[in-house]
Coordinates of C-alpha atoms in Angstrom, one line a residue:
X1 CA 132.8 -61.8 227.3
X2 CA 134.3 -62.5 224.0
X3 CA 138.1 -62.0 223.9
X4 CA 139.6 -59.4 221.0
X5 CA 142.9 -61.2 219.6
X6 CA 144.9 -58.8 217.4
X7 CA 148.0 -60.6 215.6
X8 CA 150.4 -58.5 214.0
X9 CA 152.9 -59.9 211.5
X10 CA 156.7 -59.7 211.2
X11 CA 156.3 -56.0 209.5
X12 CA 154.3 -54.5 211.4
X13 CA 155.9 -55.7 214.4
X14 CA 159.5 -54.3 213.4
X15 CA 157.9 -51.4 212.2
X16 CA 156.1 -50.9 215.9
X17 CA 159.7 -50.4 217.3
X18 CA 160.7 -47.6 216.3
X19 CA 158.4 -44.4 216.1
X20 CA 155.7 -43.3 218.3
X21 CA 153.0 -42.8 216.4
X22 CA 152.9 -46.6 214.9
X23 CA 152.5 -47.8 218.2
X24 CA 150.1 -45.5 218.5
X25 CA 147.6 -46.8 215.8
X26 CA 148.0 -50.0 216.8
X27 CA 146.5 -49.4 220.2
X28 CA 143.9 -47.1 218.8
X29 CA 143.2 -50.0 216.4
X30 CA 142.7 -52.8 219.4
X31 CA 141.0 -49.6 221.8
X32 CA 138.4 -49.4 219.2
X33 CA 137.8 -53.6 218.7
X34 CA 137.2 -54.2 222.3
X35 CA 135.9 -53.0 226.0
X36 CA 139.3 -53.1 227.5
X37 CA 141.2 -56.0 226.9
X38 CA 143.0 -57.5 224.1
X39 CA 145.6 -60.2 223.6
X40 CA 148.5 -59.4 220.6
X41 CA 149.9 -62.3 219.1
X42 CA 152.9 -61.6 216.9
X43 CA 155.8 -64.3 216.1
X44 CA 157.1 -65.9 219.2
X45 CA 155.7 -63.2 221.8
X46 CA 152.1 -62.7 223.2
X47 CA 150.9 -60.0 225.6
X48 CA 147.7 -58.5 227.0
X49 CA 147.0 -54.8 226.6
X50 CA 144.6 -53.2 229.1
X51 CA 143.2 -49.9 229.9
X52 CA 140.1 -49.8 231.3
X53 CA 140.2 -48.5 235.2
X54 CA 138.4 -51.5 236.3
X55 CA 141.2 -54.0 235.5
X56 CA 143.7 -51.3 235.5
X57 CA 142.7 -51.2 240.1
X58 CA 143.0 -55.3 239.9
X59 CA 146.3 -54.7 238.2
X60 CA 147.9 -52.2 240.4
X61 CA 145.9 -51.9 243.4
X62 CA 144.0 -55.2 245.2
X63 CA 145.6 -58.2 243.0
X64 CA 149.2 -56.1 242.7
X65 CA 151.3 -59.3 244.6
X66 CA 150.3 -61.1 241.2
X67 CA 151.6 -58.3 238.9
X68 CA 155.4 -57.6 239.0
X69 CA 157.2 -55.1 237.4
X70 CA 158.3 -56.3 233.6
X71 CA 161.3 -57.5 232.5
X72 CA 161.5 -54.3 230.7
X73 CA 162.8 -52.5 233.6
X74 CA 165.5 -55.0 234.0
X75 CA 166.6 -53.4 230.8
X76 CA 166.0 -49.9 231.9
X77 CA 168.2 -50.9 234.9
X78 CA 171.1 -50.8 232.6
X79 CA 171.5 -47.1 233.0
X80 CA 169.6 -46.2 236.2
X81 CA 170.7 -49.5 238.0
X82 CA 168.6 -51.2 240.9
X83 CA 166.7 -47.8 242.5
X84 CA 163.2 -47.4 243.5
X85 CA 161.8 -47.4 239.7
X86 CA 163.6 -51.2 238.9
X87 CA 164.1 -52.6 242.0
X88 CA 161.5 -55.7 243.5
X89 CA 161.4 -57.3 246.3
X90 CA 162.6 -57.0 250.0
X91 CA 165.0 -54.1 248.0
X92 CA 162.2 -52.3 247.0
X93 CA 160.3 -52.6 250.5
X94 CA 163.4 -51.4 252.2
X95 CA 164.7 -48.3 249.9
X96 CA 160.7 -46.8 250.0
X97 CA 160.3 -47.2 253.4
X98 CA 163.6 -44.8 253.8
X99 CA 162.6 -42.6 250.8
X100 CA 159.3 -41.9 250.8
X101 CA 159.1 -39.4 254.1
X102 CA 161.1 -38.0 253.3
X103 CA 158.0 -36.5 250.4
X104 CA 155.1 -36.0 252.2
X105 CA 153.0 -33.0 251.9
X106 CA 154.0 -31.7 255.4
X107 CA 157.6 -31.5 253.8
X108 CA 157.3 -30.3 250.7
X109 CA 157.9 -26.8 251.3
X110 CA 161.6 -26.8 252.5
X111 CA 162.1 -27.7 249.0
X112 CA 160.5 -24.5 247.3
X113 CA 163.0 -22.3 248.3
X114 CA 165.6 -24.3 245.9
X115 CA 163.3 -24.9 243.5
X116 CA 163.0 -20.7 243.1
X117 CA 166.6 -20.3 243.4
X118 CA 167.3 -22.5 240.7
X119 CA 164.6 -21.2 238.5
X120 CA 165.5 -17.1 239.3
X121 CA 168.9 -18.3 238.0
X122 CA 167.6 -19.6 234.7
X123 CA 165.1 -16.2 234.5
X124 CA 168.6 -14.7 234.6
X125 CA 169.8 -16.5 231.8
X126 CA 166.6 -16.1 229.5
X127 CA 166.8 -12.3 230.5
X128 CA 169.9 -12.2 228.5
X129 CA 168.2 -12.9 225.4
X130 CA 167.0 -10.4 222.9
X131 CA 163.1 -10.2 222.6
X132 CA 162.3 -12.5 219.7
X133 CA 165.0 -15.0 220.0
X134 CA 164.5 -18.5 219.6
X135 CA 164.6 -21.0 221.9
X136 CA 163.4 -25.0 222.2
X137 CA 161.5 -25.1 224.9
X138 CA 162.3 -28.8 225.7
X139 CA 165.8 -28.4 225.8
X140 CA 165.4 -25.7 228.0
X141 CA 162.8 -27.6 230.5
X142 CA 165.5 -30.2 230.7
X143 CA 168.1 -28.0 231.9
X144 CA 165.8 -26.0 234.2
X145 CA 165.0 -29.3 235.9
X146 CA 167.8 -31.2 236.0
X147 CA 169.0 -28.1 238.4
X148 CA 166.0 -27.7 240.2
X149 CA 165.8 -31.9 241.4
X150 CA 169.8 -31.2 242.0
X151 CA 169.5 -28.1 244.2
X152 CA 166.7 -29.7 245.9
X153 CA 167.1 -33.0 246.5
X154 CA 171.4 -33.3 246.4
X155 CA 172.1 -29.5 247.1
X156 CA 173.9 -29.4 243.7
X157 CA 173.9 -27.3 240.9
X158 CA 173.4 -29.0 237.9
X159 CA 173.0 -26.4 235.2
X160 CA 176.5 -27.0 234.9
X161 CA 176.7 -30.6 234.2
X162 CA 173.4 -30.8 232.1
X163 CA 175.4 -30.5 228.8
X164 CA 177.1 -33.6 230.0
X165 CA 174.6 -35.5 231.6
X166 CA 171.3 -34.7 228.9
X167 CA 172.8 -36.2 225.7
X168 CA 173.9 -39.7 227.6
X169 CA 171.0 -40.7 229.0
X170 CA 169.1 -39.0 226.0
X171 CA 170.8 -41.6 224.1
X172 CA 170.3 -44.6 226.9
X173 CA 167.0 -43.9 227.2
X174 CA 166.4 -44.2 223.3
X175 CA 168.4 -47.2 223.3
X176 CA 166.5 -49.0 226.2
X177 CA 163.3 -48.8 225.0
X178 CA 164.1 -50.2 221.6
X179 CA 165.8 -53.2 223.9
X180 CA 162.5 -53.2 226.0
X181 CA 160.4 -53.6 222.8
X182 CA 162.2 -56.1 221.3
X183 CA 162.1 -57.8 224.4
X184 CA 157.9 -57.7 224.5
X185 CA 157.8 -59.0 220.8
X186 CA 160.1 -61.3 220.9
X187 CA 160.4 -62.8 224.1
X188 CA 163.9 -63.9 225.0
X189 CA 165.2 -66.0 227.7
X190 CA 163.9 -64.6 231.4
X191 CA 167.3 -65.4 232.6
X192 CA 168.6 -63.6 229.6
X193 CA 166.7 -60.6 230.4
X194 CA 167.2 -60.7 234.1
X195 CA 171.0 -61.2 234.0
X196 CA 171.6 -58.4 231.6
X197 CA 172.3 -55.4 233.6
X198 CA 175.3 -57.0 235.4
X199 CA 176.3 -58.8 231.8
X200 CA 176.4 -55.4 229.8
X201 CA 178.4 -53.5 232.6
X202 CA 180.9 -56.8 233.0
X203 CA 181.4 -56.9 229.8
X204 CA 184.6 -54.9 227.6
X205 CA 184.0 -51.8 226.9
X206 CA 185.2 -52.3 223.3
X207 CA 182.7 -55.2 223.2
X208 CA 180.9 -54.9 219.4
X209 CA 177.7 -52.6 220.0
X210 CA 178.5 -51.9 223.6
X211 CA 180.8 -49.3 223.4
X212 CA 178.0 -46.8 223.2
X213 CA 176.2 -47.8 226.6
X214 CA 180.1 -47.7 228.3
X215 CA 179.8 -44.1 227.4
X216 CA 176.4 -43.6 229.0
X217 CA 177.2 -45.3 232.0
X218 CA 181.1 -43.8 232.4
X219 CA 179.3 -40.3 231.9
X220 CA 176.4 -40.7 234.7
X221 CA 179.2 -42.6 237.1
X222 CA 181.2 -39.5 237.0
X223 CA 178.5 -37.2 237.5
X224 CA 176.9 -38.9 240.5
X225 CA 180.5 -39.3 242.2
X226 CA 181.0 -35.2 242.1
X227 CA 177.8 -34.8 243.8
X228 CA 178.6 -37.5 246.4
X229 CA 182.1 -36.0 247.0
X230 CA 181.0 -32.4 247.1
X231 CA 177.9 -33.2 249.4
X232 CA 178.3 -31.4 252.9
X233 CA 178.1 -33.9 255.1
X234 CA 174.8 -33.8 257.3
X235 CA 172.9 -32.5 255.0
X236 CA 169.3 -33.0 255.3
X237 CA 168.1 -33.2 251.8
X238 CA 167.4 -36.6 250.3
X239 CA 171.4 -37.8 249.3
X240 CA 172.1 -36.9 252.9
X241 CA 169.6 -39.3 254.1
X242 CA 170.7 -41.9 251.9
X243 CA 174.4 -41.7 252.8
X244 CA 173.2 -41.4 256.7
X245 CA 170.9 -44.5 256.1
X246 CA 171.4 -47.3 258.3
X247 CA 170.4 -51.3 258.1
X248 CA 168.2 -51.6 261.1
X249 CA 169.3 -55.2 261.6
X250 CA 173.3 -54.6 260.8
X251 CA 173.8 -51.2 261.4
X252 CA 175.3 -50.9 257.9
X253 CA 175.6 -48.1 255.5
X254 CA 173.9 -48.1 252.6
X255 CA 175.9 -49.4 250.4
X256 CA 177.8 -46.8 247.6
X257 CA 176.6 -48.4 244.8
X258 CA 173.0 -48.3 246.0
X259 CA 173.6 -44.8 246.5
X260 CA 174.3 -44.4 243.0
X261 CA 171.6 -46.4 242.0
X262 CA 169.0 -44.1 244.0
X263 CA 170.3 -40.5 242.5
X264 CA 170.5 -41.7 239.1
X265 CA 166.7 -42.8 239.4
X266 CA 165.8 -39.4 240.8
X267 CA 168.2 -37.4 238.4
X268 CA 166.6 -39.5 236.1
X269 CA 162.5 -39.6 237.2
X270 CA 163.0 -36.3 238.7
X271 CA 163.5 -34.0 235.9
X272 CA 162.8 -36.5 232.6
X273 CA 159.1 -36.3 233.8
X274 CA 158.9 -33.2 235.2
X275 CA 160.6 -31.8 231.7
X276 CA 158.5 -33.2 229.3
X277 CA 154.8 -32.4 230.6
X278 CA 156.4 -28.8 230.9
X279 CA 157.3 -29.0 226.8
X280 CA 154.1 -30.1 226.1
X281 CA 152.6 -27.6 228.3
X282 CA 154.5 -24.7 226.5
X283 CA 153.1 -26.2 223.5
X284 CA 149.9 -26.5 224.6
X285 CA 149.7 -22.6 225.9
X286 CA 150.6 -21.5 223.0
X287 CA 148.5 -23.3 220.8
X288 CA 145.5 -22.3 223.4
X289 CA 146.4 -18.6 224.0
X290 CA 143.0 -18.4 226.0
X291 CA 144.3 -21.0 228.8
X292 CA 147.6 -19.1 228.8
X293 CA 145.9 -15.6 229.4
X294 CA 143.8 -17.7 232.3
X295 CA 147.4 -18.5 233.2
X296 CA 149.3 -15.3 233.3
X297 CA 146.3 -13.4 235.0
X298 CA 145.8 -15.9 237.8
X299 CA 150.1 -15.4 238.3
X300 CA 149.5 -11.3 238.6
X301 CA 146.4 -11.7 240.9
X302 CA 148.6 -14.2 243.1
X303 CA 151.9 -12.7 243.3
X304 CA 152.0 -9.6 241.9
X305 CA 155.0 -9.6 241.0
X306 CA 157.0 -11.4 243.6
X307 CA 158.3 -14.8 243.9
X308 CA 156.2 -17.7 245.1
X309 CA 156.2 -19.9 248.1
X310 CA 155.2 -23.1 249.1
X311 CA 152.3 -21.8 250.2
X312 CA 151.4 -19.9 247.5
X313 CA 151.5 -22.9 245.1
X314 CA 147.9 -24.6 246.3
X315 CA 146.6 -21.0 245.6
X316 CA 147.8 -21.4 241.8
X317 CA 145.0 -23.7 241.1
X318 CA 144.5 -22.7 237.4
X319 CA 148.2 -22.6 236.8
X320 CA 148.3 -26.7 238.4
X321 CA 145.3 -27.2 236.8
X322 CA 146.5 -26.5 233.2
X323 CA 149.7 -29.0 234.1
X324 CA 147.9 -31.9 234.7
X325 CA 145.7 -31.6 231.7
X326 CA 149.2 -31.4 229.8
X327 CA 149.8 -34.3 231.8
X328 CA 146.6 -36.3 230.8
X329 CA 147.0 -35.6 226.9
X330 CA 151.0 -36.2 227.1
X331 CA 151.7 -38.1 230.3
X332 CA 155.8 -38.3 230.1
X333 CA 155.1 -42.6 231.7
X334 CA 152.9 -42.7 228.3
X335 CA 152.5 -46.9 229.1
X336 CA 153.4 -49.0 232.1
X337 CA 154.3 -52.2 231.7
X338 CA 153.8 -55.6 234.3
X339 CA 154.6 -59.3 234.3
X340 CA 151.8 -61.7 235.9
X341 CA 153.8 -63.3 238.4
X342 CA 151.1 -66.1 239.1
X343 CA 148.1 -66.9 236.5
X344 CA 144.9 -64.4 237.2
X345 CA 141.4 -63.9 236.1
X346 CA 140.2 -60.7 233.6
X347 CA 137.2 -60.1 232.5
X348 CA 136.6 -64.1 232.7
X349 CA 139.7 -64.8 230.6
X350 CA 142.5 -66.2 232.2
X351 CA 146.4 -64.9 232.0
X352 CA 149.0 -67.2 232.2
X353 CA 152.0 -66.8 234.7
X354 CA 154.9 -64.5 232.9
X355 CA 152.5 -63.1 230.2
X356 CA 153.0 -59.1 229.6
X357 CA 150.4 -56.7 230.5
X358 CA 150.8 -53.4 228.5
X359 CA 148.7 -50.2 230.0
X360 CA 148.6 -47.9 227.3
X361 CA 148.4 -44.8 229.5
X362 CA 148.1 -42.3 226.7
X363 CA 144.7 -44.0 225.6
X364 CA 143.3 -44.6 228.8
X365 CA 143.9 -40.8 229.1
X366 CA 141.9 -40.3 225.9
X367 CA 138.8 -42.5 226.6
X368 CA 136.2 -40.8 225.2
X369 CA 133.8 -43.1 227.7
X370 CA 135.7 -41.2 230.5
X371 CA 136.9 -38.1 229.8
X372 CA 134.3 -36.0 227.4
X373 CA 135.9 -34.4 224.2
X374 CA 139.0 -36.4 225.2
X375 CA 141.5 -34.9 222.7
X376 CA 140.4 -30.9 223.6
X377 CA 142.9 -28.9 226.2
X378 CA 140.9 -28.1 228.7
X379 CA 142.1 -27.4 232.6
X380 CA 138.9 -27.3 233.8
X381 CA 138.9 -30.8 234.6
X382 CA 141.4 -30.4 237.2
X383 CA 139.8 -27.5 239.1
X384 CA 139.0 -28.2 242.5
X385 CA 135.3 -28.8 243.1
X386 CA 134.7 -30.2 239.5
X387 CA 133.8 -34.0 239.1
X388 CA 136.7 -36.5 238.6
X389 CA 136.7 -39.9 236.6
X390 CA 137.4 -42.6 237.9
X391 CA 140.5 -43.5 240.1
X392 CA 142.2 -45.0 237.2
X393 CA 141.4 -43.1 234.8
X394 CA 144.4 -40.7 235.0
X395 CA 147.7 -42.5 235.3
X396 CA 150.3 -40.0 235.3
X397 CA 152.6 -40.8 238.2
X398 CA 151.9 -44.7 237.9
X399 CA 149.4 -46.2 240.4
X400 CA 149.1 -48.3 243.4
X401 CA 151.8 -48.7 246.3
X402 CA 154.1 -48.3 243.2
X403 CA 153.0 -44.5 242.3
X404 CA 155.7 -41.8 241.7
X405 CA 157.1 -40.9 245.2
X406 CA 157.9 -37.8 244.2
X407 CA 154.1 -36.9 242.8
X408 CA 153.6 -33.9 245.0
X409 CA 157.0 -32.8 244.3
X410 CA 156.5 -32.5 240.9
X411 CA 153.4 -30.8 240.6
X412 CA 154.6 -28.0 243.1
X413 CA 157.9 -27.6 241.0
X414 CA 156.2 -27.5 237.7
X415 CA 154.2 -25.0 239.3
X416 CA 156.3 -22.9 240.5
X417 CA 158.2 -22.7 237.2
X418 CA 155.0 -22.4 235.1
X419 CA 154.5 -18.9 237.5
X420 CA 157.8 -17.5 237.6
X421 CA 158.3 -18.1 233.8
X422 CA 155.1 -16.5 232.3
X423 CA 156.1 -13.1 235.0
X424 CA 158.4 -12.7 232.3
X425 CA 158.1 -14.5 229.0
X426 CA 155.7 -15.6 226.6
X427 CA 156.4 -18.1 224.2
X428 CA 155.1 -18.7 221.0
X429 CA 155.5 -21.6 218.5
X430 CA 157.9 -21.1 215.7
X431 CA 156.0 -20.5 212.7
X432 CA 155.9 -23.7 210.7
X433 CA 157.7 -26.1 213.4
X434 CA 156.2 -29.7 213.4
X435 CA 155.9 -31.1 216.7
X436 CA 156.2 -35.1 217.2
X437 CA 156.1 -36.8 220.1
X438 CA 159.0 -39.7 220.4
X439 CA 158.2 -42.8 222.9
X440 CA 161.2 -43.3 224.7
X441 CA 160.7 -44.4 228.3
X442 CA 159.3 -41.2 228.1
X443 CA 156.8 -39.2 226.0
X444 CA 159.3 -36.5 224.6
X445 CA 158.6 -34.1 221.5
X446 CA 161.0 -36.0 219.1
X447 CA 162.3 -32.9 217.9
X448 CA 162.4 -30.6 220.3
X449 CA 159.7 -27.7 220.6
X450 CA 160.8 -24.5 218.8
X451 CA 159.8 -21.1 220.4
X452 CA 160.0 -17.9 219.6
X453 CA 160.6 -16.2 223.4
X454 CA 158.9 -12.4 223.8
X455 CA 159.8 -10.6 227.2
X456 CA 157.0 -9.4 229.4
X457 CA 157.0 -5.4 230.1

């Protein structure tokens, strides 16, 4: 099979690095030229993007020893540090296999009791509000969030510290992913790139161009270190069992920058994610008032009225449905990025060792050959019974050993907002607004999503 080769010239590649939707029509551009595969060439840099679920199970499932994650994350480990999204190795082997039983389905359900405290508080809030009100709903998701994962997971409040903590890692988020580009089309110095989590942090804070990320990473330091200190100790949730961890061969605690390492990925993972498909849910409900009536009346038949459970949230099936189809046409991980640690074979064409592979998840999401009518909101693809594409086909918690431990966690949380919210509110899309979506490490609405908030009688 004949290999695609795209090159893209000095403009076009500075102009791919900073908005959303130029990226964007480049990969349309190379989805359309080719059955899966195609290598970019553009000035020093070249890199493979892929997309088809075929390659995408080589990738991330039976040839995933040869596939590493990207230097990119070495960047992103900047502001989260070394935790279960940027860590490799024997690090990585050792921090999942403490973390992730912590999230199987058989334990999910101690958590929903948080996760509806912490949303009947922000109920509580919105029912302050005067019908017709404005709100954005993105902002709003954020804060929500941030205070469910803290309730949940650290038995903190965070409503409290999400002025604080949203705006810096906002900003470090931004600023990583225009580092991570740069890095793809550019290709510095591995050891450059691998060194450069421990080289920003060493460095002066009045360092030219650094004093910004000092901010970021003085702000999250602080905020991790009140919720260390004010943890009861013995605690069950998840920061209890990291700080109660133990090296089976030494005996050792984990150690406290670890620690730190681990709750800023799932302060970080835990609500960014969850957030953002939730925005572009909102968005979606209103723009589809059909789906949201589907949505409100399967919530009454339900719970009439009361608060949900656990239990209750695999009877919501509409309701989940409706947020993984936000998920498919916005998935907040819109592209993963890997490194071929060793050459490999696709489609007959051979990739060196080191060469970037870029899985444009948003596309893969929008294959026509895979998903019919690909751009259309429609939940109906998620309803149990109906017909799924193939494994690879829907990429929004990542894939492979790798996938998002806290998957399950997620969907029941959004869930449970999703219900509790519309008992209450309907919101409707501000007249005029113009919704973007903004690539940082996440799929965001650049802008925000302005809403006009209506009380339920």
């Amino acid at each position: 099979m004949t290999l695609e080769t795209v090159r893209i010239g000095r403009i076009q590649r500075l102009k791919a690095l900073f908005t959303f939707q130029q990226v964007l029509d480049r990969f349309e551009m190379i989805s359309d030229r080719s059955s899966g595969l195609v290598k970019v060439e553009g000035g020093r840099a070249s890199y493979y993007v892929v997309w088809e679920p075929e390659l995408l199970e080589r990738i991330l499932v039976t040839h995933q020893h040869l596939y590493v994650k990207s230097a990119q994350y070495r960047l992103l480990a900047v502001v989260v540090g070394e935790g279960l999204l940027t860590s490799e190795g024997e690090l990585w082997t050792s921090q999942r296999r403490v973390i992730q039983p912590m999230f199987a389905k058989r334990h999910l359900g101690r958590f929903a009791e948080h996760m509806t405290d912490a949303i009947g508080d922000f109920v509580r809030v919105w029912s302050t509000l005067d019908d017709g009100d404005q709100v954005d709903a993105a902002t709003a998701m954020n804060t929500l969030t941030l205070d469910v994962v803290g309730r949940a997971l650290f038995g903190a409040e965070l409503s409290g510290k999400a002025a604080r903590l949203g705006p810096v890692l906002t900003s470090g988020l931004r600023a990583g992913v225009r580092a991570a580009r740069l890095q793809l089309l550019f290709d510095p110095p591995p050891w450059l790139v691998e060194k450069a989590p421990g080289l920003v942090r060493r460095a002066p804070s009045w360092t030219p161009g650094l004093r910004w990320i000092h901010d970021v990473l003085r702000t999250t330091d602080e905020v991790v270190e009140e919720i260390i200190a004010g943890h009861p100790e013995g605690s069950d949730d998840l920061l209890g069992l990291l700080l109660a961890a133990r090296d089976p061969e030494t005996g050792e605690a984990m150690p406290r920058r670890q620690v730190r390492d681990e709750l800023m990925t799932f302060l970080l993972a835990g609500h960014e994610t969850t957030a953002n498909g939730l925005a572009w849910l909102w968005y979606l409900l209103a723009t589809h008032p059909e789906v949201r009536d589907r949505v409100c009346d399967e919530v009454e038949d339900v719970l009439r009225g009361r608060v949900p459970t656990a239990g209750d949230a695999d009877k919501l099936v509409w309701t989940a449905a409706a947020f993984q189809e936000a998920l498919r046409l916005y998935p907040p991980a819109w592209s993963i990025v890997r490194t071929t640690a060793e050459a490999d074979t696709l489609n007959g064409h051979e990739i060196p060792a080191g060469t970037s592979i870029v899985i444009p998840v948003y596309l893969a999401h929008r294959n026509p050959r895979l998903w019919p009518d690909p751009d259309r909101f429609d939940p109906r693809r998620f309803l149990p019974g109906r017909s799924q594409p193939p494994r690879f086909a829907y990429l929004p918690f990542g894939g492979g050993r790798r996938i998002c431990v806290g998957a399950g966690f997620a969907v029941m949380e959004a869930t449970l907002i999703i219900a509790m919210l519309v008992q209450r509110f309907r919101l409707e899309l501000r007249e005029g607004a113009e919704v973007v979506p903004e690539a940082t490490v996440t799929l965001r609405p650049r802008n925000g999503i302005p809403m006009t908030l209506h009380k339920v009688v």
